[in-house]
Short mmCIF file of C-alpha atoms in Angstrom, two decimals:
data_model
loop_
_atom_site.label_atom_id
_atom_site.label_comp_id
_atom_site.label_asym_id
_atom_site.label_seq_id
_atom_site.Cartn_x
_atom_site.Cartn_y
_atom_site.Cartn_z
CA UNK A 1 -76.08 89.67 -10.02
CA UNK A 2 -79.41 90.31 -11.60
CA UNK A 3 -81.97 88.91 -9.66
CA UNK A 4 -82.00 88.64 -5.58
CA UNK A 5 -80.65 85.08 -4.74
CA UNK A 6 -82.73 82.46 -2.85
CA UNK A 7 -83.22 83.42 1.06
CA UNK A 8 -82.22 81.42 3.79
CA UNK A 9 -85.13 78.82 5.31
CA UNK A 10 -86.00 80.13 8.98
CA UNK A 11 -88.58 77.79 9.75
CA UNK A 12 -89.06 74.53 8.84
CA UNK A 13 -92.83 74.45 8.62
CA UNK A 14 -92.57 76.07 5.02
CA UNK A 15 -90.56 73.40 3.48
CA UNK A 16 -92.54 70.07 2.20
CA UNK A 17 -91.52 66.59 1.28
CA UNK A 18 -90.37 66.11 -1.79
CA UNK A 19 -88.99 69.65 -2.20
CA UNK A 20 -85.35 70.18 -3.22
CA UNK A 21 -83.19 72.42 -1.15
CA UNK A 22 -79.46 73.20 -0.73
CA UNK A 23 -77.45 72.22 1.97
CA UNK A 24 -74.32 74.47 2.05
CA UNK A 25 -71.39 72.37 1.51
CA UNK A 26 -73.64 69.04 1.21
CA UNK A 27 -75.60 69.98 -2.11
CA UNK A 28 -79.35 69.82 -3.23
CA UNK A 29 -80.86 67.58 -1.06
CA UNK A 30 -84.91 66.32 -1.05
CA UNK A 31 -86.97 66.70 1.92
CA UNK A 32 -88.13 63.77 3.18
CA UNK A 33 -90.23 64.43 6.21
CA UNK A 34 -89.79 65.35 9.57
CA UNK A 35 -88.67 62.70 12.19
CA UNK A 36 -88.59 61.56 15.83
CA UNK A 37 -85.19 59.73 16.72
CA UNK A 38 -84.01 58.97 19.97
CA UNK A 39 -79.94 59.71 20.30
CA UNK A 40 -78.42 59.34 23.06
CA UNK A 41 -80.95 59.10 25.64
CA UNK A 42 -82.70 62.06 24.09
CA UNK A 43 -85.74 62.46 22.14
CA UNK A 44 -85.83 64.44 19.17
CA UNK A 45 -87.19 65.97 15.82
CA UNK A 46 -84.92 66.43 12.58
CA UNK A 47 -85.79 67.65 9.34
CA UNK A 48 -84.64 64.35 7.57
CA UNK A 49 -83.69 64.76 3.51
CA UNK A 50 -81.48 62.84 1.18
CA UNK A 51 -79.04 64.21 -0.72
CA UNK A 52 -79.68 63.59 -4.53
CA UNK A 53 -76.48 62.66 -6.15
CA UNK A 54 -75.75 60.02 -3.58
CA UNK A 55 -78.56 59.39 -1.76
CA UNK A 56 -77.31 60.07 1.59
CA UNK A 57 -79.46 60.93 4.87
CA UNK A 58 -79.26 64.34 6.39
CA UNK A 59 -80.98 64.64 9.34
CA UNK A 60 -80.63 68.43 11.30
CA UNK A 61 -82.28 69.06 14.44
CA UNK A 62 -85.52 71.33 14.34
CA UNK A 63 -84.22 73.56 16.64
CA UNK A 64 -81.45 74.32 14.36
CA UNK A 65 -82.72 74.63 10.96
CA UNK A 66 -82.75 78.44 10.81
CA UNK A 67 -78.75 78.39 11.64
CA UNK A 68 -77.58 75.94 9.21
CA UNK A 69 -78.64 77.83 6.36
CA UNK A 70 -80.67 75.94 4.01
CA UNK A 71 -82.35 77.68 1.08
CA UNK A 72 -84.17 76.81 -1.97
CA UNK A 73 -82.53 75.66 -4.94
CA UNK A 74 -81.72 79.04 -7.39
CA UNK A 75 -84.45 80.27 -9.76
CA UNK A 76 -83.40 79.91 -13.63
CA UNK A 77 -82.74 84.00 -13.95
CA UNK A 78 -80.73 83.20 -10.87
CA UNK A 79 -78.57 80.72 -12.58
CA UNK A 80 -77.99 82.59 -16.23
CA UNK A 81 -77.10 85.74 -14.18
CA UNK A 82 -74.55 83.65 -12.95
CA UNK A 83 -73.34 82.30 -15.70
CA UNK A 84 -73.11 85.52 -16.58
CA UNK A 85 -70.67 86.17 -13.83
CA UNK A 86 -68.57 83.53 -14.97
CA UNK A 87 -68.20 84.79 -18.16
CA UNK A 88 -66.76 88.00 -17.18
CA UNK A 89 -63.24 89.11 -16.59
CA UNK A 90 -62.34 87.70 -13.47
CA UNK A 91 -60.80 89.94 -10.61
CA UNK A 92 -56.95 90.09 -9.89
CA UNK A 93 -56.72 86.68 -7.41
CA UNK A 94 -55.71 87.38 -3.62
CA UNK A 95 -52.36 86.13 -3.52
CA UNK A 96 -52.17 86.22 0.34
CA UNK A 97 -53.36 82.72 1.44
CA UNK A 98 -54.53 83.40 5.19
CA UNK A 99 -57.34 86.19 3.19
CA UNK A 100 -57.92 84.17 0.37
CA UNK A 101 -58.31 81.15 2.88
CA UNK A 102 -60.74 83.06 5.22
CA UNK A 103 -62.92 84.48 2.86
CA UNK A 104 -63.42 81.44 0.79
CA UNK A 105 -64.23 79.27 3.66
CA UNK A 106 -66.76 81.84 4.76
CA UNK A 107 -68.42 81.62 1.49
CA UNK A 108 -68.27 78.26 1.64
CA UNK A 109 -69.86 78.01 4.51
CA UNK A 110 -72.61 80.82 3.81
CA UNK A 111 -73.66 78.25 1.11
CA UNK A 112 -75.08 80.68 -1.51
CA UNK A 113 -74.83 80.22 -5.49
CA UNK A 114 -72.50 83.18 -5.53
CA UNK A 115 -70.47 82.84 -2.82
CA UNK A 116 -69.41 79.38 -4.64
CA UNK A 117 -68.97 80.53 -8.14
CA UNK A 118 -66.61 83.53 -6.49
CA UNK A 119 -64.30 80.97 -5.01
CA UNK A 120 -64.63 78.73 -7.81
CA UNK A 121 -64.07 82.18 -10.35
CA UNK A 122 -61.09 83.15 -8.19
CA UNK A 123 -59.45 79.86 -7.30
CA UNK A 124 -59.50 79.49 -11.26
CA UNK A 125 -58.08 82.83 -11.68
CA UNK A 126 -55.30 82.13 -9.53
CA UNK A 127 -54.75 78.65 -11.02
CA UNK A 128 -53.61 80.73 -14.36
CA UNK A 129 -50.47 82.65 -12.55
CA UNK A 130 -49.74 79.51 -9.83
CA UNK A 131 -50.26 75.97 -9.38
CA UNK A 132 -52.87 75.55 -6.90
CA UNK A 133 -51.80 73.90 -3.74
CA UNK A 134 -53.67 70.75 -2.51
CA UNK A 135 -56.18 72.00 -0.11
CA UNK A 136 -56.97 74.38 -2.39
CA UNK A 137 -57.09 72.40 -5.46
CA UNK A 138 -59.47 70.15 -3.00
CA UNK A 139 -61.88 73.59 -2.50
CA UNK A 140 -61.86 74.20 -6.40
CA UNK A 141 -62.72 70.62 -6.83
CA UNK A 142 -65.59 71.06 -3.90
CA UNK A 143 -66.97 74.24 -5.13
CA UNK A 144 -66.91 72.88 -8.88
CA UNK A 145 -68.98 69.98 -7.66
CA UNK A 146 -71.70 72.15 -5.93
CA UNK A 147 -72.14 74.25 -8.31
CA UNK A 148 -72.35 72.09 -11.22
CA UNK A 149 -75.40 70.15 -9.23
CA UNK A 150 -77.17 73.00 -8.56
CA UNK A 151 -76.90 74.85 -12.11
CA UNK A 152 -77.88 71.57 -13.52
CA UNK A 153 -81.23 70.78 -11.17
CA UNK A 154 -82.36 74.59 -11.55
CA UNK A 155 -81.93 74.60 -15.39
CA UNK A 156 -83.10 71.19 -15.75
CA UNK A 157 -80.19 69.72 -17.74
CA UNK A 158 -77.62 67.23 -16.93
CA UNK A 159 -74.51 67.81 -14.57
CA UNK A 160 -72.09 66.79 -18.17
CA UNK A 161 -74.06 69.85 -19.99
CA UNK A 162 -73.98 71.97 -17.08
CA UNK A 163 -70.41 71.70 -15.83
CA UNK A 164 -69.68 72.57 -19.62
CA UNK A 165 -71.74 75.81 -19.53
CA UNK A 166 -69.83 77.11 -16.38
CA UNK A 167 -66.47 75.72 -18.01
CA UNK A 168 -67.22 77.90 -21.56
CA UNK A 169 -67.12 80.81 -19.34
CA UNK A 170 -64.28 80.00 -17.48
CA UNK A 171 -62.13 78.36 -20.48
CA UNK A 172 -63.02 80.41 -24.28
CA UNK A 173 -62.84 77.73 -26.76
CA UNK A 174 -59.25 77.62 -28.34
CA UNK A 175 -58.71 80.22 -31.29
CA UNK A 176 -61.26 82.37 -30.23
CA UNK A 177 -60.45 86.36 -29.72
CA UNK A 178 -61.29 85.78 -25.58
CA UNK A 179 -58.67 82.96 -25.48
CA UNK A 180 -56.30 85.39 -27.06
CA UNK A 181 -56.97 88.16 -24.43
CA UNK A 182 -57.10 85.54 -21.77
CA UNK A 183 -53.70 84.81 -22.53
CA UNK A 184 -52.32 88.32 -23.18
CA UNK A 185 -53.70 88.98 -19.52
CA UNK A 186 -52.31 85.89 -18.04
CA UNK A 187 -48.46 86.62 -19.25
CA UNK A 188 -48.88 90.45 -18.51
CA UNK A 189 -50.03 89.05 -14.49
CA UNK A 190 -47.74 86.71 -14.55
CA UNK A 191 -44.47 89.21 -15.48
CA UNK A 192 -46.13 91.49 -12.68
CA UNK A 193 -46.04 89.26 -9.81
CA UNK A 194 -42.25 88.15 -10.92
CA UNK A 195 -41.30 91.55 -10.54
CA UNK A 196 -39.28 92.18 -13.59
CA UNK A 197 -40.12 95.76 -13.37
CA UNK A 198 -38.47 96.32 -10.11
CA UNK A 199 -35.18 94.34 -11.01
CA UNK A 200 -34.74 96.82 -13.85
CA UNK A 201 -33.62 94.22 -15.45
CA UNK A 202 -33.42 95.83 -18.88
CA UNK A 203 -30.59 98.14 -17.60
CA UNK A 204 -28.32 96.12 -16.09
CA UNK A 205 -28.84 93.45 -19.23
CA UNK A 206 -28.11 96.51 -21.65
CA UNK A 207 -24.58 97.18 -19.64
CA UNK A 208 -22.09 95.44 -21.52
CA UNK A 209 -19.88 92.52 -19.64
CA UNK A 210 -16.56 94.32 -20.41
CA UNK A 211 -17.15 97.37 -19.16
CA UNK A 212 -15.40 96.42 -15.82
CA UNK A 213 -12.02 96.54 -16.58
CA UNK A 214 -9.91 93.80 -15.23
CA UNK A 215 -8.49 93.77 -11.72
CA UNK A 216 -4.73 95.15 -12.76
CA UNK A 217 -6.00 97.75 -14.79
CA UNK A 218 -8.92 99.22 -12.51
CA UNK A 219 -9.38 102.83 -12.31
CA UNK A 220 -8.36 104.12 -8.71
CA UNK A 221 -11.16 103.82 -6.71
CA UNK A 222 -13.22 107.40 -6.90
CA UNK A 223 -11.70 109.99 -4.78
CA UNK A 224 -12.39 109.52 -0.90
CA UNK A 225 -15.96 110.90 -0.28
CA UNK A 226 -15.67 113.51 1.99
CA UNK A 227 -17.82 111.55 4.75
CA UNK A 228 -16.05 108.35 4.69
CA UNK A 229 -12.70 106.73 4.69
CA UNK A 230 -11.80 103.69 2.31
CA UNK A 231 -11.01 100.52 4.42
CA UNK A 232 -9.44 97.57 3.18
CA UNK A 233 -12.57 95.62 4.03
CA UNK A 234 -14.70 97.50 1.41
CA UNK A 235 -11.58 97.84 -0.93
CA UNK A 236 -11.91 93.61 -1.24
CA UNK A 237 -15.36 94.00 -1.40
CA UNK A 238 -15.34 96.12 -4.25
CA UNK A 239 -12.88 94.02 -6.33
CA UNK A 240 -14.99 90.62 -5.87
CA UNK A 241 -16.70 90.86 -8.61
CA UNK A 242 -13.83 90.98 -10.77
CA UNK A 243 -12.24 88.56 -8.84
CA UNK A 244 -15.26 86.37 -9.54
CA UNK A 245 -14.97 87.05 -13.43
CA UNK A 246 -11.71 85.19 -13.17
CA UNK A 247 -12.38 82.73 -11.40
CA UNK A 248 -12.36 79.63 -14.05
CA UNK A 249 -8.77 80.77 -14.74
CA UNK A 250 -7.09 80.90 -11.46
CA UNK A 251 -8.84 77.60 -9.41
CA UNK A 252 -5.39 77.03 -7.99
CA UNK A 253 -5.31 80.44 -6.80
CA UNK A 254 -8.51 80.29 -5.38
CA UNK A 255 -7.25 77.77 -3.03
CA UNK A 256 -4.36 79.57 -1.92
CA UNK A 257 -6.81 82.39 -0.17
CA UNK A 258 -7.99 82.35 3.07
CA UNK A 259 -11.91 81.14 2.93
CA UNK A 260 -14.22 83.89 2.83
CA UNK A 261 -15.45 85.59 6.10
CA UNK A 262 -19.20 85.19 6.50
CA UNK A 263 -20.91 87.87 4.98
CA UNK A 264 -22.37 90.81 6.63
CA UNK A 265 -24.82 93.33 6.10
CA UNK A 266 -22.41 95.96 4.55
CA UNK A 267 -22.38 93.35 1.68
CA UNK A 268 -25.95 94.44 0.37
CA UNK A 269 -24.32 98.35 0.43
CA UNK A 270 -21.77 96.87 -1.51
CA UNK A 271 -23.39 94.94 -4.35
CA UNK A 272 -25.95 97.75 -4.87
CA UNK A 273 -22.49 100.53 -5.12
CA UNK A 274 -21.38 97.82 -7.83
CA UNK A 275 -24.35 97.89 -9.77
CA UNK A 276 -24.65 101.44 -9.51
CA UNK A 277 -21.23 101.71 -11.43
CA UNK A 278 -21.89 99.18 -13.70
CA UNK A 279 -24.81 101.44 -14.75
CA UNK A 280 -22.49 104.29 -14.57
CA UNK A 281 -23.72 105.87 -11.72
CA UNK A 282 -22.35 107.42 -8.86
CA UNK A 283 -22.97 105.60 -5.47
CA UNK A 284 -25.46 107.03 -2.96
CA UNK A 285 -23.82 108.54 -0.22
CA UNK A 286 -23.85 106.79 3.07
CA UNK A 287 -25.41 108.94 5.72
CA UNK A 288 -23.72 109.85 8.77
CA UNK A 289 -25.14 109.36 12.11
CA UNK A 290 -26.05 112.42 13.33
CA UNK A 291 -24.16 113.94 16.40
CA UNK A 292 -25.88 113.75 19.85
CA UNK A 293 -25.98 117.41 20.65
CA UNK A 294 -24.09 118.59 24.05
CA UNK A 295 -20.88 117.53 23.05
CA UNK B 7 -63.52 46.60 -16.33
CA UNK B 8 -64.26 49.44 -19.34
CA UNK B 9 -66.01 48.31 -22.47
CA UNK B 10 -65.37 50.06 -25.87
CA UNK B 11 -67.89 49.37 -28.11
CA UNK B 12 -67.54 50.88 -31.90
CA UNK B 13 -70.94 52.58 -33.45
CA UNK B 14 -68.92 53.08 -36.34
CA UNK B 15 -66.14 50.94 -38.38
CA UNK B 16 -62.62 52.48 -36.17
CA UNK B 17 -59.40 50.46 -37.21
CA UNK B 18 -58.68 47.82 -34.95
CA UNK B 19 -54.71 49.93 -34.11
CA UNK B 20 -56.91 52.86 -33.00
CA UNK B 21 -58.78 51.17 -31.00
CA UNK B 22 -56.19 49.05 -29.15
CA UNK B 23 -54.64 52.49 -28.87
CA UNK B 24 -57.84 54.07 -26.90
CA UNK B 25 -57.77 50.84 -24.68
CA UNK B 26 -54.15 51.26 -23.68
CA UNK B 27 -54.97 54.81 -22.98
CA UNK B 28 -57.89 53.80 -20.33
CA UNK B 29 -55.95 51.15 -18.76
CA UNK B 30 -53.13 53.35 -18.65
CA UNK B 31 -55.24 56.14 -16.73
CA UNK B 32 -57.73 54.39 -14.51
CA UNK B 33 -55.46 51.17 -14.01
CA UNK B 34 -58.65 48.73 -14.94
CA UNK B 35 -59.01 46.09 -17.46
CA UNK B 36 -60.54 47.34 -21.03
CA UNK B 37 -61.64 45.87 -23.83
CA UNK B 38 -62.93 46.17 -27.42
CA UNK B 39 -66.41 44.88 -26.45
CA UNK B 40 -68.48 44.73 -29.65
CA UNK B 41 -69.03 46.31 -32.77
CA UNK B 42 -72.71 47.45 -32.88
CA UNK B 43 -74.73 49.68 -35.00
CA UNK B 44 -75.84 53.15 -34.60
CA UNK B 45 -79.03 53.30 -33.35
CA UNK B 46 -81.67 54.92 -35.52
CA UNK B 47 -82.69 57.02 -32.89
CA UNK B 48 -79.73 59.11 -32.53
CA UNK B 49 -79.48 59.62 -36.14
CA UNK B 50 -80.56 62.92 -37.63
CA UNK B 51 -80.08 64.98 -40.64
CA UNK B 52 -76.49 66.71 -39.35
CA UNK B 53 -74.88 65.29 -36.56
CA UNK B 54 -75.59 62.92 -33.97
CA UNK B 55 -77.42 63.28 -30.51
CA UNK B 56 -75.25 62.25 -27.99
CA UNK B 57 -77.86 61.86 -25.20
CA UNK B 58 -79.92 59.38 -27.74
CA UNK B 59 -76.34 57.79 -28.57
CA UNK B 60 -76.75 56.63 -24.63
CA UNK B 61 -79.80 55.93 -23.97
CA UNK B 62 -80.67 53.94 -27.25
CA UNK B 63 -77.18 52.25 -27.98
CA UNK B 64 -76.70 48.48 -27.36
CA UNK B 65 -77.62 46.11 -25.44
CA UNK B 66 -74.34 45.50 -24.11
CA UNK B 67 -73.92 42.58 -21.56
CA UNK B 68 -72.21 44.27 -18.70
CA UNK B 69 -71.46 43.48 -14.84
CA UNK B 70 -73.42 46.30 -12.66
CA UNK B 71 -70.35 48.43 -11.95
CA UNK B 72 -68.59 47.98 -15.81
CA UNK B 73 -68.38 51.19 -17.67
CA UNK B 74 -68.98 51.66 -21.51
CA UNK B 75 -67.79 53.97 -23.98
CA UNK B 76 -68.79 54.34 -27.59
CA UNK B 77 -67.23 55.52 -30.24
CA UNK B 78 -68.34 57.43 -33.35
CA UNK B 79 -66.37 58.98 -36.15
CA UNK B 80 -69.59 61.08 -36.82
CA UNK B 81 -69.77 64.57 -34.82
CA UNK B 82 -71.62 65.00 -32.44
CA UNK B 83 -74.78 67.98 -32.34
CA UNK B 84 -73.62 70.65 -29.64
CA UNK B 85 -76.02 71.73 -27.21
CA UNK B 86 -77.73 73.95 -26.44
CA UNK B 87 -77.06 76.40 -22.92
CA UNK B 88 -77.74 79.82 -21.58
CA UNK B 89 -74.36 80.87 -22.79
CA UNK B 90 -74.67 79.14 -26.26
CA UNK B 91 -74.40 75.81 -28.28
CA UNK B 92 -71.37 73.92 -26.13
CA UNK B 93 -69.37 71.94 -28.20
CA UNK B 94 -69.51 68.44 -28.19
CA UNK B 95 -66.58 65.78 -28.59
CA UNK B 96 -68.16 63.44 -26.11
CA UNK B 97 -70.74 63.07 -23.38
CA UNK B 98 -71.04 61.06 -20.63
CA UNK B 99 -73.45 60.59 -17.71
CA UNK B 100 -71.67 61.70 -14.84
CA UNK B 101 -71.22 59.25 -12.08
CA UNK B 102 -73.33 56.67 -14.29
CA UNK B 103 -72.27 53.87 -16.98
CA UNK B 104 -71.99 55.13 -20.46
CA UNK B 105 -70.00 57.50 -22.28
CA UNK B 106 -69.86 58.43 -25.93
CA UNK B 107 -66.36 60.16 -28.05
CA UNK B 108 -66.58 61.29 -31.36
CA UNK B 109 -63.25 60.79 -33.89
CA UNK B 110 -64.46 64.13 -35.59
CA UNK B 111 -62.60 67.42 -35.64
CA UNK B 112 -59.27 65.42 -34.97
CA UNK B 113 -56.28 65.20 -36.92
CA UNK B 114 -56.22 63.22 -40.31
CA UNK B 115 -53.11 61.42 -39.20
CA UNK B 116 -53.95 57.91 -37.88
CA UNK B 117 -51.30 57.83 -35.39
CA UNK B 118 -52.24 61.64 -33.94
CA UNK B 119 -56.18 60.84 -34.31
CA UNK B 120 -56.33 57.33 -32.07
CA UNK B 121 -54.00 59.60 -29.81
CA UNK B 122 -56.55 62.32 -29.61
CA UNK B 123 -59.18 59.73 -29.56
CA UNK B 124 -57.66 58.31 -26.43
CA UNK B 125 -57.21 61.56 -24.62
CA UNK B 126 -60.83 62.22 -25.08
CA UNK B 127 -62.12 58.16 -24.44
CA UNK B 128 -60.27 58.92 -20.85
CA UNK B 129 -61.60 62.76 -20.57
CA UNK B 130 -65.28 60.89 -21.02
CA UNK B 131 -64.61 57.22 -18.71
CA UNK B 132 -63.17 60.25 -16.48
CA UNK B 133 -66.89 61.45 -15.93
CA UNK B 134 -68.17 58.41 -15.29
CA UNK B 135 -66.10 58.07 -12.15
CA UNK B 136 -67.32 61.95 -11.10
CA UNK B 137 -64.23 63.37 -12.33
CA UNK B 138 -65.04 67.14 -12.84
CA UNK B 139 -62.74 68.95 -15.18
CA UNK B 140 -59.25 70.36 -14.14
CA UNK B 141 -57.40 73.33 -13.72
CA UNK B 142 -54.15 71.16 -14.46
CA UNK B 143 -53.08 72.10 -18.28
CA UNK B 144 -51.33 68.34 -18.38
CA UNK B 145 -54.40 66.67 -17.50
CA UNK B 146 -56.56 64.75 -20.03
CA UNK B 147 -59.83 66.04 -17.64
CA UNK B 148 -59.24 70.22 -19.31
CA UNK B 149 -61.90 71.03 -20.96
CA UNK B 150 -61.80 69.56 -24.70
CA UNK B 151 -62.36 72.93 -26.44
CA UNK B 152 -59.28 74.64 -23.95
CA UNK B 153 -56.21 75.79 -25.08
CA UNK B 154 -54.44 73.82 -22.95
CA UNK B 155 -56.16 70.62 -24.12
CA UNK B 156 -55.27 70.90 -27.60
CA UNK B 157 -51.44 71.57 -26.41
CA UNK B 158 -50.89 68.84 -25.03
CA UNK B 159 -51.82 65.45 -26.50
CA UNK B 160 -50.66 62.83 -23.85
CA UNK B 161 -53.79 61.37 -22.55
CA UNK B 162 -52.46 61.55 -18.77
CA UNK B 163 -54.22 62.38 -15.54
CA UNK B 164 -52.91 64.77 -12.67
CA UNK B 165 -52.11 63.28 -9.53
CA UNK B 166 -55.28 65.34 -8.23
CA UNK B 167 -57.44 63.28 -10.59
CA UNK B 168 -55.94 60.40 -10.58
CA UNK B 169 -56.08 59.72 -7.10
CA UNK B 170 -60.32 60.89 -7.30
CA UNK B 171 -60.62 58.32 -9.55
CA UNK B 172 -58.74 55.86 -6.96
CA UNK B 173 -60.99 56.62 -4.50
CA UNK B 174 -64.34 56.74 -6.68
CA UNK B 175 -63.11 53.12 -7.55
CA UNK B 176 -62.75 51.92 -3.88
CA UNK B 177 -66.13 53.18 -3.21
CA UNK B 178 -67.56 51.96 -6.17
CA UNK B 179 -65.92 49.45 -7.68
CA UNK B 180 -65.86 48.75 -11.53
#
């Protein structure tokens, strides 16, 4: 950002009634004076305001002013250099939701202009890949709500004409060249976090169906590698897919078989051998355990 | 209860159309309330001032929680920001009375334009109740100039937004 954003009030004695400040997480609130209640049993003083869009009382204990981070609303420079942040091309989202949950609630809770627009920036750039789940959508909505107060009581403007100057940032106006990139950027994220690329996908698609030949007419398996022996285990193994090709044709015959054992961990060996020859590869070798020395 | 009022001559389908749309979204009564001129005010030599539109329209004998929309076929003046003019198919007053949608900029087609008209007369009432805009492409509250919006023209609300709305209504019942 451009300008140094608003410090944090450590002492009471410098705000005044009538002056607007921002409660993190509660909004822009006016001072209204400084009170003696009795709670409890116990006498004390709060810092008493009301918060503007509602008019509800916030009273916080003198003592505790300094920890609860109030600060004066953002300067005007404050508030364009933000919008300025908006406007720019957000960050890849976190996608893991115990970060992205910590280190929006501590921005939350910091209560600062930018901390806010950063979750509301990034919760918005994830919203493009993902739906948002509810408490999220509930921190978008939260942090939409501050923020739109704030930018519209520091620019002096209403909260309509302010939420839509954060939204033309976030949103480019349909037809425009950003809305274009926008949406080049979305699919290209999008097709990353599927993980087409690692599926290779385009090779297996360009093998053609018929290359297998049918069961009867299978090539002999490929000579016995010198490290293992064929069992009849793998040999069933390695006709199921064919097997499975058929299987429309031959439901009667599918019943006569004895149901399927449960499925191992040698079946993952298996399916990637069978794609391997689909692509017309030879199979990895399978490693041998090596020989505990001494015998 | 939500009370249209026309600044402008609309045909009496398209507004039926925008009241089935609000009582469709927000589950309250709405009506075609009156059929009032524009106010002077909010005249100028292009297009109209929104703000002026609301504070200068009526009177319009309402109940203290009712809500009011107007509608214009004239466009409305975009306004002026830090990060340019914002374009303007309606304005309301968040978490106040009054709204205002303009018909222009939408499709010629009668049937397509009170559709459009209604997904905007919702995207505006939705202000009134503090609904912020939404992330949900489906949702009448996207931004009007989106891409999104202009995909989709069923004037619906998420379930996000539609259950604010609920709950703006308990508290403050129109």
């Amino acid at each position: 950002m451009g300008t140094d954003p608003q410090p944090i009030v450590m002492d009471e004695t410098v705000l005044q009634a009538g002056e607007r400040v921002v409660y993190p997480n509660q909004g822009v609130c006016r001072i209204s004076g400084i009170e003696v209640k009795e709670i409890g049993g116990i006498r004390g003083e709060f810092l008493t305001m009301k918060r503007e869009e509602d008019g509800a009382t916030v009273m916080i204990p003198r003592a505790k002013v300094a920890s609860v981070g109030l600060r004066h609303v953002a300067a005007r420079s404050e508030v364009e250099a933000l919008l300025g942040f908006l406007t720019a091309e957000a960050d890849d989202p976190e996608l893991d939701w115990k970060v992205r949950h910590r280190t929006h609630s501590d921005k939350m809770i910091g209560g600062s202009l930018l901390g806010t627009a950063e979750v509301l920036k990034g919760l918005h750039a994830l919203s493009l890949l993902r739906p948002l789940p509810q408490r999220e959508r509930e921190l978008y909505d939260s942090a939409r709500h501050l923020l739109v107060h704030e930018v519209a009581v520091a620019l002096g403007m209403s909260p309509a004409t302010a939420e839509d100057a954060i939204d033309l940032g976030l949103c480019p106006i349909a037809g425009s060249a950003r809305a274009a990139e926008q949406a080049r950027r979305i699919s290209a994220a999008q097709e990353a976090e599927l993980g087409l690329d690692d599926l290779n996908v385009a090779e297996i698609t360009e093998a053609p169906a018929t290359q297998e030949p049918p069961e009867s007419e299978a090539a002999p398996p490929p000579a016995a590698e010198p490290d293992e022996e064929p069992s009849p285990p793998r040999a069933r193994k390695r006709a199921a897919p064919a097997r499975k090709a058929n299987a429309p044709a031959g439901v009667a015959e599918a019943r006569k078989r004895k149901p399927a054992a449960p499925k191992k961990k040698k079946a993952k060996t298996t399916r990637s051998k069978t794609a391997a020859r689909v692509a017309g590869r030879r199979p990895a070798a399978k490693k041998r355990p090596a020989k505990r020395g001494g015998r | 209860m939500i009370h249209v009022v026309t600044l402008e001559p609309f045909e009496a389908e398209e507004v039926d159309v925008v009241c089935h749309a609000l009582f469709a979204a927000y589950g309250v009564g709405c009506e075609h309330a009156a059929a009032l001129e524009l106010p002077e005010e909010a005249r100028e030599d292009g297009p109209l001032d929104a703000v002026k539109i609301l504070s200068n329209a009526g009177p319009v004998k309402t109940f203290a929680d009712d809500k009011i929309l107007f509608l214009v076929h004239s466009p409305l003046s975009p306004r002026e920001s830090p990060v340019g003019l914002l374009p303007t198919h309606g304005y309301a007053s968040y978490s106040e009375d009054k709204a205002v949608a303009s018909a222009a900029g939408l499709p010629d087609d009668p049937a397509a334009q009170a559709a459009a008209l209604a997904k905007l007369a919702v995207h505006e009432v939705g202000h009134l109740w503090d609904l912020h805009h939404c992330l949900d492409h489906r949702c009448a509250m996207c931004p009007p100039w989106s891409v999104a919006y202009a995909r989709n023209p069923a004037a619906d609300l998420c379930s996000f937004c539609r259950a604010k709305s609920e709950r703006r209504m308990k508290l403050n019942p129109a």
